[in-house]
Amino acid sequence: MIVAIDGPAASGKSTVARALAERLGAHYLDTGAMYRAVAHAALEHGIDLDDGAALTALASVSEIGFEHADDAPLPTAVLLDGADVTSAIRTPEVDAAVSAVAKDPGVRRALVAHQRALASGADVVVVEGRDIGTVVFPDAGLKVFLTASAEERARRRHVEMNERGRAVDSQVVLEELERRDTADSSRETSPLAAAPDAVHVDTTGLSIAEVVERIAALVEERVS
Ligand code: DC
């Protein structure tokens, strides 16, 4: 069974999807990390972010994978051509470049095919992204669209950045988040959107545990 978790940046997707995978003993696939890995590779190779053909070629030849300790649900590292890029894909440079990479139809085609292959064979997989319920797995057993107010999302992202030792102005964080939301929602190919049959969960004011329990109950309802 595929559990699709979509939603805008800092809606709580990663935290919730990871905790849910652990709670269910399911596999976990972070598709945002894959777009980030291509953005990182493009920056490393000095590829023009407007050069769709070069980005598509790069996404097609890049070997993106996840390292798992034994059969643990959560990956211990994101790999790009065998190198550990777990931290390198979370820099402000990659944050700024990734929307341009993710809007390229060729990049999306290559990564969607890879995402389908990575999720195949597992019993239950929690897949997190922007287009999982609409494009990657339109037949997912459960589709969840997570939301939270822009202010709440900016507050969470600000706390997260401070924890990583990055002093940034909270207004700048809010503006950057809104810029990325607009770019992700207005692109032509697979924009961020809720599937018509997605269950909407607003995480504003809810704890992670509450959100995870709510979704786990929905999964259990659907498998029984
Ligand atoms: O979830 P994230 O912030 O790590 O995602 C990074 C970027 O990748 C974000 O700008 C949206 C894009 N993305 C996408 O277009 N489709 C997905 N399935 C996952 C992420």
Coordinates of C-alpha atoms and ligand atoms in Angstrom, one line a residue:
M1 CA 0.0 0.0 0.0
I2 CA 1.2 3.5 -0.9
V3 CA 0.6 6.2 1.6
A4 CA 1.0 9.5 -0.3
I5 CA 1.8 12.6 1.8
D6 CA 1.8 15.9 -0.2
G7 CA 1.8 19.5 0.9
P8 CA 3.7 22.7 0.8
A9 CA 7.1 23.4 2.3
A10 CA 7.3 23.2 6.1
S11 CA 3.8 21.9 6.4
G12 CA 5.2 19.2 8.6
K13 CA 5.4 16.6 5.8
S14 CA 8.9 15.2 6.5
T15 CA 8.5 15.0 10.3
V16 CA 5.1 13.4 10.0
A17 CA 6.0 11.1 7.1
R18 CA 9.1 9.8 8.9
A19 CA 7.2 9.3 12.2
L20 CA 4.4 7.6 10.4
A21 CA 6.8 5.2 8.6
E22 CA 8.3 4.3 11.9
R23 CA 5.0 3.9 13.6
L24 CA 3.8 1.6 10.8
G25 CA 7.1 -0.2 10.2
A26 CA 6.8 1.0 6.6
H27 CA 9.4 2.1 4.1
Y28 CA 9.8 5.8 3.6
L29 CA 10.6 7.7 0.4
D30 CA 11.5 11.4 0.4
T31 CA 11.1 12.5 -3.2
G32 CA 12.1 16.1 -2.3
A33 CA 15.5 14.8 -1.5
M34 CA 15.8 13.5 -5.1
Y35 CA 15.0 16.9 -6.6
R36 CA 17.4 18.4 -4.2
A37 CA 20.1 15.9 -5.2
V38 CA 19.7 16.9 -8.9
A39 CA 19.8 20.6 -7.9
H40 CA 23.0 20.0 -6.0
A41 CA 24.6 18.2 -8.9
A42 CA 23.5 21.0 -11.3
L43 CA 25.2 23.6 -9.0
E44 CA 28.4 21.4 -8.7
H45 CA 28.6 21.0 -12.5
G46 CA 27.8 24.7 -13.1
I47 CA 24.8 23.9 -15.2
D48 CA 22.5 26.8 -16.2
L49 CA 19.3 26.3 -14.3
D50 CA 17.3 27.5 -17.4
D51 CA 19.0 24.8 -19.6
G52 CA 16.2 22.2 -19.5
A53 CA 18.0 19.8 -21.8
A54 CA 21.1 19.8 -19.6
L55 CA 19.1 19.3 -16.5
T56 CA 17.1 16.5 -18.0
A57 CA 20.3 14.7 -19.1
L58 CA 21.8 15.2 -15.6
A59 CA 18.7 13.8 -13.9
S60 CA 18.7 10.8 -16.3
V61 CA 22.4 9.9 -15.6
S62 CA 22.5 10.7 -11.9
E63 CA 22.3 7.7 -9.6
I64 CA 20.2 8.8 -6.7
G65 CA 19.6 6.4 -3.8
F66 CA 19.1 6.0 -0.1
E67 CA 21.2 4.1 2.3
H68 CA 19.4 2.0 4.8
A69 CA 20.8 0.2 7.9
D70 CA 19.5 -3.4 7.5
D71 CA 15.8 -3.1 6.9
A72 CA 15.2 0.1 8.9
P73 CA 12.3 2.2 7.6
L74 CA 14.3 5.5 7.7
P75 CA 17.3 6.0 5.4
T76 CA 20.6 6.9 7.1
A77 CA 21.9 8.8 4.1
V78 CA 21.0 10.3 0.7
L79 CA 23.4 9.1 -2.0
L80 CA 24.3 10.8 -5.3
D81 CA 26.6 8.7 -7.6
G82 CA 27.7 6.9 -4.5
A83 CA 28.6 10.0 -2.5
D84 CA 26.8 11.0 0.7
V85 CA 25.0 14.2 0.0
T86 CA 22.7 14.2 3.0
S87 CA 23.9 17.6 4.3
A88 CA 24.9 19.1 1.0
I89 CA 21.3 19.0 -0.3
R90 CA 20.0 21.1 2.6
T91 CA 22.0 24.3 2.0
P92 CA 20.4 27.7 1.2
E93 CA 22.0 27.4 -2.3
V94 CA 20.1 24.2 -3.0
D95 CA 16.9 25.7 -1.4
A96 CA 17.2 28.6 -3.9
A97 CA 17.9 26.4 -6.9
V98 CA 15.6 23.4 -6.4
S99 CA 12.3 25.0 -7.7
A100 CA 14.0 25.7 -11.1
V101 CA 15.1 22.1 -11.3
A102 CA 11.8 20.7 -10.2
K103 CA 9.8 22.6 -12.8
D104 CA 11.7 20.9 -15.7
P105 CA 9.4 18.3 -17.3
G106 CA 12.3 16.0 -18.3
V107 CA 13.8 16.1 -14.8
R108 CA 10.3 15.1 -13.4
R109 CA 9.9 12.3 -15.9
A110 CA 13.2 10.8 -14.9
L111 CA 12.7 11.1 -11.2
V112 CA 9.0 9.9 -11.3
A113 CA 10.1 6.7 -13.0
H114 CA 12.8 6.3 -10.4
Q115 CA 10.4 6.9 -7.5
R116 CA 8.0 4.3 -8.9
A117 CA 10.8 1.8 -9.1
L118 CA 12.1 2.6 -5.5
A119 CA 8.6 2.1 -4.0
S120 CA 7.8 -1.1 -5.9
G121 CA 7.9 -4.4 -3.9
A122 CA 7.5 -2.9 -0.5
D123 CA 4.4 -3.8 1.5
V124 CA 3.6 -0.4 2.9
V125 CA 5.5 2.7 1.7
V126 CA 5.1 6.3 2.9
V127 CA 6.0 8.6 0.0
E128 CA 6.4 12.3 0.7
G129 CA 6.4 15.0 -2.0
R130 CA 4.2 17.5 -3.9
D131 CA 2.7 15.4 -6.7
I132 CA 2.6 11.9 -5.1
G133 CA -1.2 11.5 -5.0
T134 CA -1.8 13.3 -8.3
V135 CA 1.0 12.0 -10.6
V136 CA 3.4 9.5 -9.1
F137 CA 0.9 7.2 -7.4
P138 CA -2.6 8.3 -8.5
D139 CA -3.8 4.9 -7.2
A140 CA -2.3 5.3 -3.7
G141 CA -4.3 3.5 -1.0
L142 CA -4.3 6.7 1.1
K143 CA -3.6 10.3 0.0
V144 CA -3.0 12.9 2.6
F145 CA -2.6 16.6 1.9
L146 CA -1.0 18.4 4.8
T147 CA -1.4 22.1 5.3
A148 CA -0.6 24.8 7.9
S149 CA -0.8 28.5 7.7
A150 CA 2.1 30.3 6.0
E151 CA 3.0 32.0 9.3
E152 CA 3.1 28.7 11.2
R153 CA 5.2 27.1 8.5
A154 CA 7.6 30.0 8.5
R155 CA 7.8 29.8 12.3
R156 CA 8.7 26.1 12.1
R157 CA 11.3 26.7 9.4
H158 CA 12.8 29.5 11.4
V159 CA 13.2 27.3 14.5
E160 CA 14.7 24.5 12.3
M161 CA 17.2 26.9 10.8
N162 CA 18.2 28.3 14.2
E163 CA 18.7 24.8 15.4
R164 CA 21.1 24.2 12.5
G165 CA 23.0 27.3 13.7
R166 CA 21.8 29.6 10.9
A167 CA 20.8 33.1 12.0
V168 CA 18.2 34.3 9.6
D169 CA 15.5 36.9 9.8
S170 CA 12.0 35.4 10.3
Q171 CA 10.5 37.8 7.7
V172 CA 13.0 36.6 5.2
V173 CA 12.1 33.0 6.0
L174 CA 8.4 33.7 5.4
E175 CA 9.1 35.5 2.1
E176 CA 11.4 32.6 0.8
L177 CA 8.7 30.1 1.8
E178 CA 6.0 32.0 0.0
R179 CA 8.2 32.4 -3.1
R180 CA 8.8 28.6 -3.2
D181 CA 5.0 27.9 -2.6
T182 CA 4.2 30.2 -5.6
A183 CA 6.8 28.6 -7.8
D184 CA 5.8 25.0 -6.9
S185 CA 2.0 25.7 -7.2
S186 CA 2.2 27.7 -10.5
R187 CA 4.6 25.6 -12.5
E188 CA 3.1 23.9 -15.6
T189 CA 4.2 20.4 -14.9
S190 CA 2.8 18.6 -11.9
P191 CA 2.2 21.6 -9.7
L192 CA 1.7 21.2 -6.0
A193 CA -1.9 20.3 -5.7
A194 CA -4.2 18.2 -3.6
A195 CA -5.7 15.1 -5.3
P196 CA -9.5 15.3 -5.4
D197 CA -9.6 12.2 -3.2
A198 CA -6.9 13.4 -0.7
V199 CA -7.8 13.7 3.0
H200 CA -6.8 17.3 4.1
V201 CA -5.1 17.6 7.4
D202 CA -4.4 21.1 8.8
T203 CA -1.4 20.7 11.2
T204 CA -1.6 24.3 12.6
G205 CA -1.9 23.9 16.4
L206 CA -1.7 20.0 16.3
S207 CA 1.3 18.1 17.7
I208 CA 3.3 15.7 15.5
A209 CA 2.0 12.8 17.5
E210 CA -1.6 13.9 17.0
V211 CA -1.2 14.2 13.2
V212 CA 0.6 10.8 13.0
E213 CA -2.1 9.1 15.0
R214 CA -4.8 10.6 12.8
I215 CA -3.1 9.3 9.6
A216 CA -2.2 5.9 11.1
A217 CA -5.9 5.5 12.0
L218 CA -6.8 6.2 8.4
V219 CA -4.2 3.7 7.1
E220 CA -5.5 1.0 9.5
E221 CA -9.1 1.7 8.4
R222 CA -8.1 1.2 4.8
V223 CA -6.1 -2.0 5.2
S224 CA -8.8 -3.7 7.4
Ligands
DC1 O1 10.1 18.8 0.3 P1 11.4 19.5 -0.1 O2 11.5 21.0 0.5 O3 12.7 18.8 0.3 O4 11.3 19.7 -1.7 C1 12.4 20.3 -2.4 C2 11.8 20.9 -3.7 O5 11.5 19.8 -4.6 C3 10.6 21.8 -3.5 O6 10.8 23.0 -4.1 C4 9.5 21.1 -4.3 C5 10.2 20.0 -5.1 N1 9.4 18.8 -5.1 C6 8.6 18.5 -6.2 O7 8.5 19.4 -7.1 N2 8.0 17.3 -6.3 C7 8.1 16.4 -5.3 N3 7.5 15.2 -5.4 C8 9.0 16.7 -4.2 C9 9.6 17.9 -4.1

